[in-house]
Short mmCIF file of C-alpha atoms in Angstrom, two decimals:
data_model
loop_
_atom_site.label_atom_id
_atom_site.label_comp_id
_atom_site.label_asym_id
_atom_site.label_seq_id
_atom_site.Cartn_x
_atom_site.Cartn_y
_atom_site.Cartn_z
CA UNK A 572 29.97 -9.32 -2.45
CA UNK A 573 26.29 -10.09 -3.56
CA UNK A 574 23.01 -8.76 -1.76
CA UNK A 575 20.10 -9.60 -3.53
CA UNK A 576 17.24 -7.25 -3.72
CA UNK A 577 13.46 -7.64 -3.87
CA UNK A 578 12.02 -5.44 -6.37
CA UNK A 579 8.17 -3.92 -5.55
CA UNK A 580 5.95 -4.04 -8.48
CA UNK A 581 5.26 -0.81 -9.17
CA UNK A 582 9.40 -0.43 -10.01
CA UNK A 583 10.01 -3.31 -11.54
CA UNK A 584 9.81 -1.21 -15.07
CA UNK A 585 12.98 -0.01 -13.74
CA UNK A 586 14.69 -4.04 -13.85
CA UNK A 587 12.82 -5.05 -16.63
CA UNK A 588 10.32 -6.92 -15.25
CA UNK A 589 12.99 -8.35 -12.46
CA UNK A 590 11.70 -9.01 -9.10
CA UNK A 591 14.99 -10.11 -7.17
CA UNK A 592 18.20 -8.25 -8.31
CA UNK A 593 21.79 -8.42 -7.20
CA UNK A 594 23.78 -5.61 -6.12
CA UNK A 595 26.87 -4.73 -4.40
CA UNK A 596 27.74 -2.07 -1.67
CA UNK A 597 28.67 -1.54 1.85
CA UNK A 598 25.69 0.85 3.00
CA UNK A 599 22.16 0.97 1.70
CA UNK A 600 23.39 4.43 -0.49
CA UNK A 601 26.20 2.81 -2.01
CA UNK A 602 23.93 -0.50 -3.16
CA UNK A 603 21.50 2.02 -4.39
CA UNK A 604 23.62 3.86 -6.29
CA UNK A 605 25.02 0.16 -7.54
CA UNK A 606 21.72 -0.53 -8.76
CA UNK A 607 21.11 2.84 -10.46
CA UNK A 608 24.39 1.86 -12.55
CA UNK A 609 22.50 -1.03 -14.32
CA UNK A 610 18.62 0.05 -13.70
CA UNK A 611 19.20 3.72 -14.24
CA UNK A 612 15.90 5.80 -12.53
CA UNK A 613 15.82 3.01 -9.92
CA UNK A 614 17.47 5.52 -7.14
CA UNK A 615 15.43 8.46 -7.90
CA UNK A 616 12.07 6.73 -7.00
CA UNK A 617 13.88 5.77 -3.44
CA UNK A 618 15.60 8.90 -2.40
CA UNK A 619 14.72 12.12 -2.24
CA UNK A 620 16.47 14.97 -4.21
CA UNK A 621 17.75 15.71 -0.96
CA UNK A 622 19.41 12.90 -0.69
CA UNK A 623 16.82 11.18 2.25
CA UNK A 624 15.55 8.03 2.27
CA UNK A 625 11.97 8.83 0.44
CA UNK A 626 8.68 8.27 2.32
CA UNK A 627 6.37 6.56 -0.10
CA UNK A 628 8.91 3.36 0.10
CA UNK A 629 10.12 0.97 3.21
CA UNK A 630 12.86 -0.22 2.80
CA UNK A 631 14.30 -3.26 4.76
CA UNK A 632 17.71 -4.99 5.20
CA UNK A 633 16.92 -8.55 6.16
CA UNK A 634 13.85 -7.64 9.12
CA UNK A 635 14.79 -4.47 9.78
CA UNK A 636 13.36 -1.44 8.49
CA UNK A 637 15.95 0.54 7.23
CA UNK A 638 14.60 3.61 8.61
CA UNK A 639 15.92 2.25 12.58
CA UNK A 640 19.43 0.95 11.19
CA UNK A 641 20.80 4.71 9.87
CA UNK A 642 18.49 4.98 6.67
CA UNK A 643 20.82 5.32 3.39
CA UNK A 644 24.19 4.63 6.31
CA UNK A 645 22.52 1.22 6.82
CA UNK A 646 25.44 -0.89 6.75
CA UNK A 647 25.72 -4.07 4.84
CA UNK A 648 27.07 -7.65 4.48
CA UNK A 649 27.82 -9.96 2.10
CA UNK A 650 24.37 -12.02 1.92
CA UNK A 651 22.08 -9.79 3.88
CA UNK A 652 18.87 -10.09 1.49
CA UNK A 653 17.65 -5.92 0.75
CA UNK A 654 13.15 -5.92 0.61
CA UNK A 655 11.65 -2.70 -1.21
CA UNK A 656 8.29 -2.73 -0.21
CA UNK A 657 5.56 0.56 -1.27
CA UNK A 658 4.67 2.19 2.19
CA UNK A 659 1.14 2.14 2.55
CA UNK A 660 -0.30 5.20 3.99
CA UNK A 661 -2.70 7.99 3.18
CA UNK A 662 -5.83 9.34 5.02
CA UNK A 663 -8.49 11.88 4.65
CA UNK A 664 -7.04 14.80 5.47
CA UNK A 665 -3.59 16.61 3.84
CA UNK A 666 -2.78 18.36 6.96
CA UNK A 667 -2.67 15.81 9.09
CA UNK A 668 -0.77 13.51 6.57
CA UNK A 669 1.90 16.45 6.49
CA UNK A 670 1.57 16.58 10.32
CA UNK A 671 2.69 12.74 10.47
CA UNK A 672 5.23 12.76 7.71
CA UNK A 673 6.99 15.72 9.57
CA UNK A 674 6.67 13.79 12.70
CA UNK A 675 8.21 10.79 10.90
CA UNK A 676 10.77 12.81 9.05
CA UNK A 677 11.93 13.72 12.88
CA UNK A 678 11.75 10.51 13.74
CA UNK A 679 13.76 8.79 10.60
CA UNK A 680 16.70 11.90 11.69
CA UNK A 681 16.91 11.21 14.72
CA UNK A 682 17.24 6.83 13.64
CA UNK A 683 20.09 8.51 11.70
CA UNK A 684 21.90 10.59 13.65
CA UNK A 685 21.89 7.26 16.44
CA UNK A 686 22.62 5.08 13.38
CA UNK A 687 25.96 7.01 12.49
CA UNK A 688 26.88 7.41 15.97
CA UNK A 689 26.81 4.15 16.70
CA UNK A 690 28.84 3.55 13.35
CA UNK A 691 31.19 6.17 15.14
CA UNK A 692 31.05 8.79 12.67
CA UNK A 693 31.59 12.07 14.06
CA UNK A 694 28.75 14.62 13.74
CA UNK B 741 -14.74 -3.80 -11.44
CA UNK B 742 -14.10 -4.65 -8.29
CA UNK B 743 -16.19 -8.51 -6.96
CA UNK B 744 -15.97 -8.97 -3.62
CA UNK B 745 -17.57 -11.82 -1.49
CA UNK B 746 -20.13 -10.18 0.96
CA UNK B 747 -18.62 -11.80 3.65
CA UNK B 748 -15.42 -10.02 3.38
CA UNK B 749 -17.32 -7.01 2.31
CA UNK B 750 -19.15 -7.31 6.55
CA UNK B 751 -15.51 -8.21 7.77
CA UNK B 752 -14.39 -4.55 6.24
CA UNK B 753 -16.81 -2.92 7.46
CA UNK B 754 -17.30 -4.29 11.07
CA UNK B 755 -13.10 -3.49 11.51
CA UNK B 756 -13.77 -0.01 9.92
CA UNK B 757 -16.77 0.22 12.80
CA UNK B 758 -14.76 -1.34 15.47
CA UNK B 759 -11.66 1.40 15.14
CA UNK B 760 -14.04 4.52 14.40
CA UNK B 761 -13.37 7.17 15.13
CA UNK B 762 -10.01 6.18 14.11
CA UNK B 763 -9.27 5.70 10.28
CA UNK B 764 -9.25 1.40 9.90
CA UNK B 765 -6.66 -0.64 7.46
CA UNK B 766 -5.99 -3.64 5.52
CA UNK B 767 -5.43 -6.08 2.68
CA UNK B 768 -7.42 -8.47 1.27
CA UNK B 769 -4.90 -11.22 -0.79
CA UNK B 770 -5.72 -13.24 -3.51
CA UNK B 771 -4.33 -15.73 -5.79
CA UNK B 772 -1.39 -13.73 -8.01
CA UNK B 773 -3.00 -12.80 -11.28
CA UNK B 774 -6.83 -13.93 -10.06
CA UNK B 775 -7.92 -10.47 -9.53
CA UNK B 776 -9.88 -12.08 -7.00
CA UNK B 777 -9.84 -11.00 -3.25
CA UNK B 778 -10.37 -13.81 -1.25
CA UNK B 779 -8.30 -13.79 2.35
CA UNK B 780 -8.97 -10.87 4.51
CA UNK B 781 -6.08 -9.42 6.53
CA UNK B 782 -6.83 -6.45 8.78
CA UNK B 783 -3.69 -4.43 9.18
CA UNK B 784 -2.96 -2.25 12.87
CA UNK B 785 -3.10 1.78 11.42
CA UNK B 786 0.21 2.52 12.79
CA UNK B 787 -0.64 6.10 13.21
CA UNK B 788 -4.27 5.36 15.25
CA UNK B 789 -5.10 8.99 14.05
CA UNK B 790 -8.76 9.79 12.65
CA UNK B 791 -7.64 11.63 9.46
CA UNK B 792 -4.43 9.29 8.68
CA UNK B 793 -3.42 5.42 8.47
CA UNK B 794 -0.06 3.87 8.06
CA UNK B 795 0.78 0.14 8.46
CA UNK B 796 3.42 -0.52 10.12
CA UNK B 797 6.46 -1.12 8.44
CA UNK B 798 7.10 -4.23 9.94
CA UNK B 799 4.03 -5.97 9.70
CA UNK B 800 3.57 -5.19 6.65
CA UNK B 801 6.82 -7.27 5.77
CA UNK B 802 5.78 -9.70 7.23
CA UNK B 803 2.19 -9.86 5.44
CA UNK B 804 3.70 -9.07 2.26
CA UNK B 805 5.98 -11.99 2.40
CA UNK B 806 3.60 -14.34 3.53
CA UNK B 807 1.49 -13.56 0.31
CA UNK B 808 4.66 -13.75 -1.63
CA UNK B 809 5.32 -17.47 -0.04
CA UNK B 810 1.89 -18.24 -1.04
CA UNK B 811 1.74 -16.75 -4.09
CA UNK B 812 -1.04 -14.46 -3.79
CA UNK B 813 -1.01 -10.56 -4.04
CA UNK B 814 -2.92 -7.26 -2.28
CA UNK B 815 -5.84 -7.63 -4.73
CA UNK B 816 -7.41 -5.27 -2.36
CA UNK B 817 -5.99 -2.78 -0.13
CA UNK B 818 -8.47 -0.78 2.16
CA UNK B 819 -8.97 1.69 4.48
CA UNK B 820 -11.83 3.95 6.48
CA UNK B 821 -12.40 7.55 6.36
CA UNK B 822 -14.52 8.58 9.12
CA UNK B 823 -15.99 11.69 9.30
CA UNK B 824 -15.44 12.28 4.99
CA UNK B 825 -16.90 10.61 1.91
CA UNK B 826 -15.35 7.15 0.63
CA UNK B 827 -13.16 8.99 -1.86
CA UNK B 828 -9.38 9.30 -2.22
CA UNK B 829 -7.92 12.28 -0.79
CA UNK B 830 -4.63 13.53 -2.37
CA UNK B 831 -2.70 11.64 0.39
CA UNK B 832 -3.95 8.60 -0.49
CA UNK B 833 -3.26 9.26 -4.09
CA UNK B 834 0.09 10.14 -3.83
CA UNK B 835 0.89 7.09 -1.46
CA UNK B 836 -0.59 4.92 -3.77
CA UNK B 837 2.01 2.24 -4.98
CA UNK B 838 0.04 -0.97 -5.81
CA UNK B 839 -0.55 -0.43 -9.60
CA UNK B 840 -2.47 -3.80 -9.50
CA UNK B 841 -4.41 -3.22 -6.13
CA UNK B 842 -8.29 -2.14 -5.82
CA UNK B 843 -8.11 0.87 -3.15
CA UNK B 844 -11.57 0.09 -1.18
CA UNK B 845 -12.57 2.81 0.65
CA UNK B 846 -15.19 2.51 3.51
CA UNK B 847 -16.78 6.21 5.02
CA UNK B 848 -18.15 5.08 8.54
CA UNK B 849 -19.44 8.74 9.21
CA UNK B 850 -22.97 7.62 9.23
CA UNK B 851 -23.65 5.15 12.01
CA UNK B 852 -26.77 3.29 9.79
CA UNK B 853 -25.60 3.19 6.41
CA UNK B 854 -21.63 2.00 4.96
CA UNK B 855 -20.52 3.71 1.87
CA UNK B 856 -18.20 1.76 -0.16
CA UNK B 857 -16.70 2.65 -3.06
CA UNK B 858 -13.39 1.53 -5.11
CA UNK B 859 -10.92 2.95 -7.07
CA UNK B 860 -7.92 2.20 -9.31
CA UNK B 861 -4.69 4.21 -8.77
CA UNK B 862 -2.07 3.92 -10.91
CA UNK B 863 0.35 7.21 -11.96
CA UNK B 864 -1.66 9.47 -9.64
CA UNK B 865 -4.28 9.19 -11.91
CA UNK B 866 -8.02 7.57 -9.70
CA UNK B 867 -10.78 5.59 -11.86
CA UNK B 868 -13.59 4.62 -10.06
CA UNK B 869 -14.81 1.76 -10.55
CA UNK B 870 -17.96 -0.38 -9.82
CA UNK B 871 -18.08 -2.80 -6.73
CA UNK B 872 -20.14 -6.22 -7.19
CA UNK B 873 -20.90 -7.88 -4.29
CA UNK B 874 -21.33 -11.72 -4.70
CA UNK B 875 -23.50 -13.70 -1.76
CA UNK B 876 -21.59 -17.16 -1.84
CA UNK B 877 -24.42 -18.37 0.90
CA UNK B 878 -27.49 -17.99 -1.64
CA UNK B 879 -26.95 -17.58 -4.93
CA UNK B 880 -23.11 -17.01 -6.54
CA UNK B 881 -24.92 -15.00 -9.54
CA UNK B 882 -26.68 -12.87 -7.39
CA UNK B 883 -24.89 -9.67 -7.06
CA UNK B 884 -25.67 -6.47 -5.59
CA UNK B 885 -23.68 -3.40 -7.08
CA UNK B 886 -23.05 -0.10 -5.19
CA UNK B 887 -22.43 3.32 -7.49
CA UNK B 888 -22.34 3.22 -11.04
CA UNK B 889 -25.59 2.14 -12.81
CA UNK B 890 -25.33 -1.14 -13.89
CA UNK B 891 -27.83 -0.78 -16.57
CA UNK B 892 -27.34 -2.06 -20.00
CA UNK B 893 -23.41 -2.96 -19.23
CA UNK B 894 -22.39 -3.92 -22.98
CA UNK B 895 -24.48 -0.63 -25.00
CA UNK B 896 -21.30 0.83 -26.43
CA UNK B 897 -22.40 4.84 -27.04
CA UNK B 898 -18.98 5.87 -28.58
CA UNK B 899 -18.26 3.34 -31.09
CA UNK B 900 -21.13 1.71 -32.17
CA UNK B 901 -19.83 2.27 -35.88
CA UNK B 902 -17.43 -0.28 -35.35
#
């Protein structure tokens, strides 16, 4: 089972100069961790050492941002075509910006916690 | 060094005017590897705050893969501060993820007078840089720099030994 994978600039150092790879998985976690078997760093620039979805990256499956489909439980199919894309934010003030990534952090749990219930995990 | 037609230089400006006092965003693509900006694409600021901007994630697939299909790239990626000086603050640096991209940034806290300034990121690491203006409409070699003196460009004071 292929997905391919579009590969941002900025981490294509990562897939030697790649910008579409292939990968196999059947979440966004497992593909990542996939990848990281063949482009080793590549996961550790996309999630967080707490094991979240990191917030300087979008990440999309098809033209969905992952972040509304269960982040790293986003669940995959043979074919679906995987977009890495740099978020672009920033602003002039740090408290704010820590204001709105809190606020999004909420958000992206609470995409989660819908994504795996709809997958039927139990909490 | 950042060149920049003037006209896109106005079309900055008059979004970053039009959303003050919230913070303003946007691309401007060029052809991949031209290092020239040359289609302007204001972006929504996802967050409408006055001291943050996001795109949303969504358009900015879409934008991003409409370069890709035409083979251009963010030569320029921009946004306002508006009550601050047109300089990166640490959220913008650590955001920062276009190695390759100019970050233009446009202070719209005076109401007469734009600042404009650019600035290479790349590893958390900011370079200004100088920003030449080009008037298509007159003269293409007229040019009209903001920041950095522009006086004697080539004098070389470190290694003139060489």
């Amino acid at each position: 089972m292929a997905i391919e994978v579009r590969i941002p600039t900025i981490l294509r150092s990562y897939t030697g100069g790649a910008k579409v790879v292939e990968g196999t998985g059947d979440t966004l976690g497992d593909l990542l961790a996939d990848l990281d078997s063949r482009h080793a760093g590549l996961r550790g620039r996309l999630v967080t050492e707490a094991g979240a979805l990191h917030r300087f990256v979008n990440v999309y499956v098809n033209d969905e941002d992952v972040r509304f489909l269960g982040a790293l439980d986003a669940k995959l199919s043979d074919g679906d075509s995987v977009t890495i894309l740099p978020a672009v934010a920033g602003g002039a003030f740090g408290f704010a910006a820590a204001a709105a990534i809190a606020q999004h952090g909420a958000a992206t749990a609470i995409a989660s916690h819908a994504g795996r219930r709809a997958a039927g995990v139990a909490r | 060094m950042l060149s920049i037609d003037r006209s896109i230089v106005d079309a900055i400006v008059a979004h970053a005017r039009r959303d003050h006092p919230d913070e303003a965003c946007g691309v401007v693509a060029g052809p991949a590897g031209s290092d020239t900006p040359t289609r302007h694409i204001p972006m929504d600021n996802a967050a409408r705050s006055m001291t943050f901007y996001e795109f949303d994630s969504i358009e900015q697939l879409r934008v991003w893969r409409e370069m890709d299909d035409r083979d251009e790239e963010p030569v320029v990626i921009y946004h306002s501060h508006t009550a601050t000086e047109a300089y990166p603050s640490r959220t913008d640096i650590s955001f920062a993820g276009e190695p390759g991209a100019h970050y233009l940034l446009v202070s719209t806290r005076e109401p007469d007078t734009e600042e404009i300034r650019s600035f290479r990121i790349v590893d958390g690491v900011v370079t200004e840089e100088p920003v030449r203006i080009l008037d298509a409409g007159v003269d293409p070699h007229a040019v009209q720099s903001y920041m950095f003196g522009q006086s004697p460009a080539t004098v070389d004071y470190e290694c003139s030994g060489r």
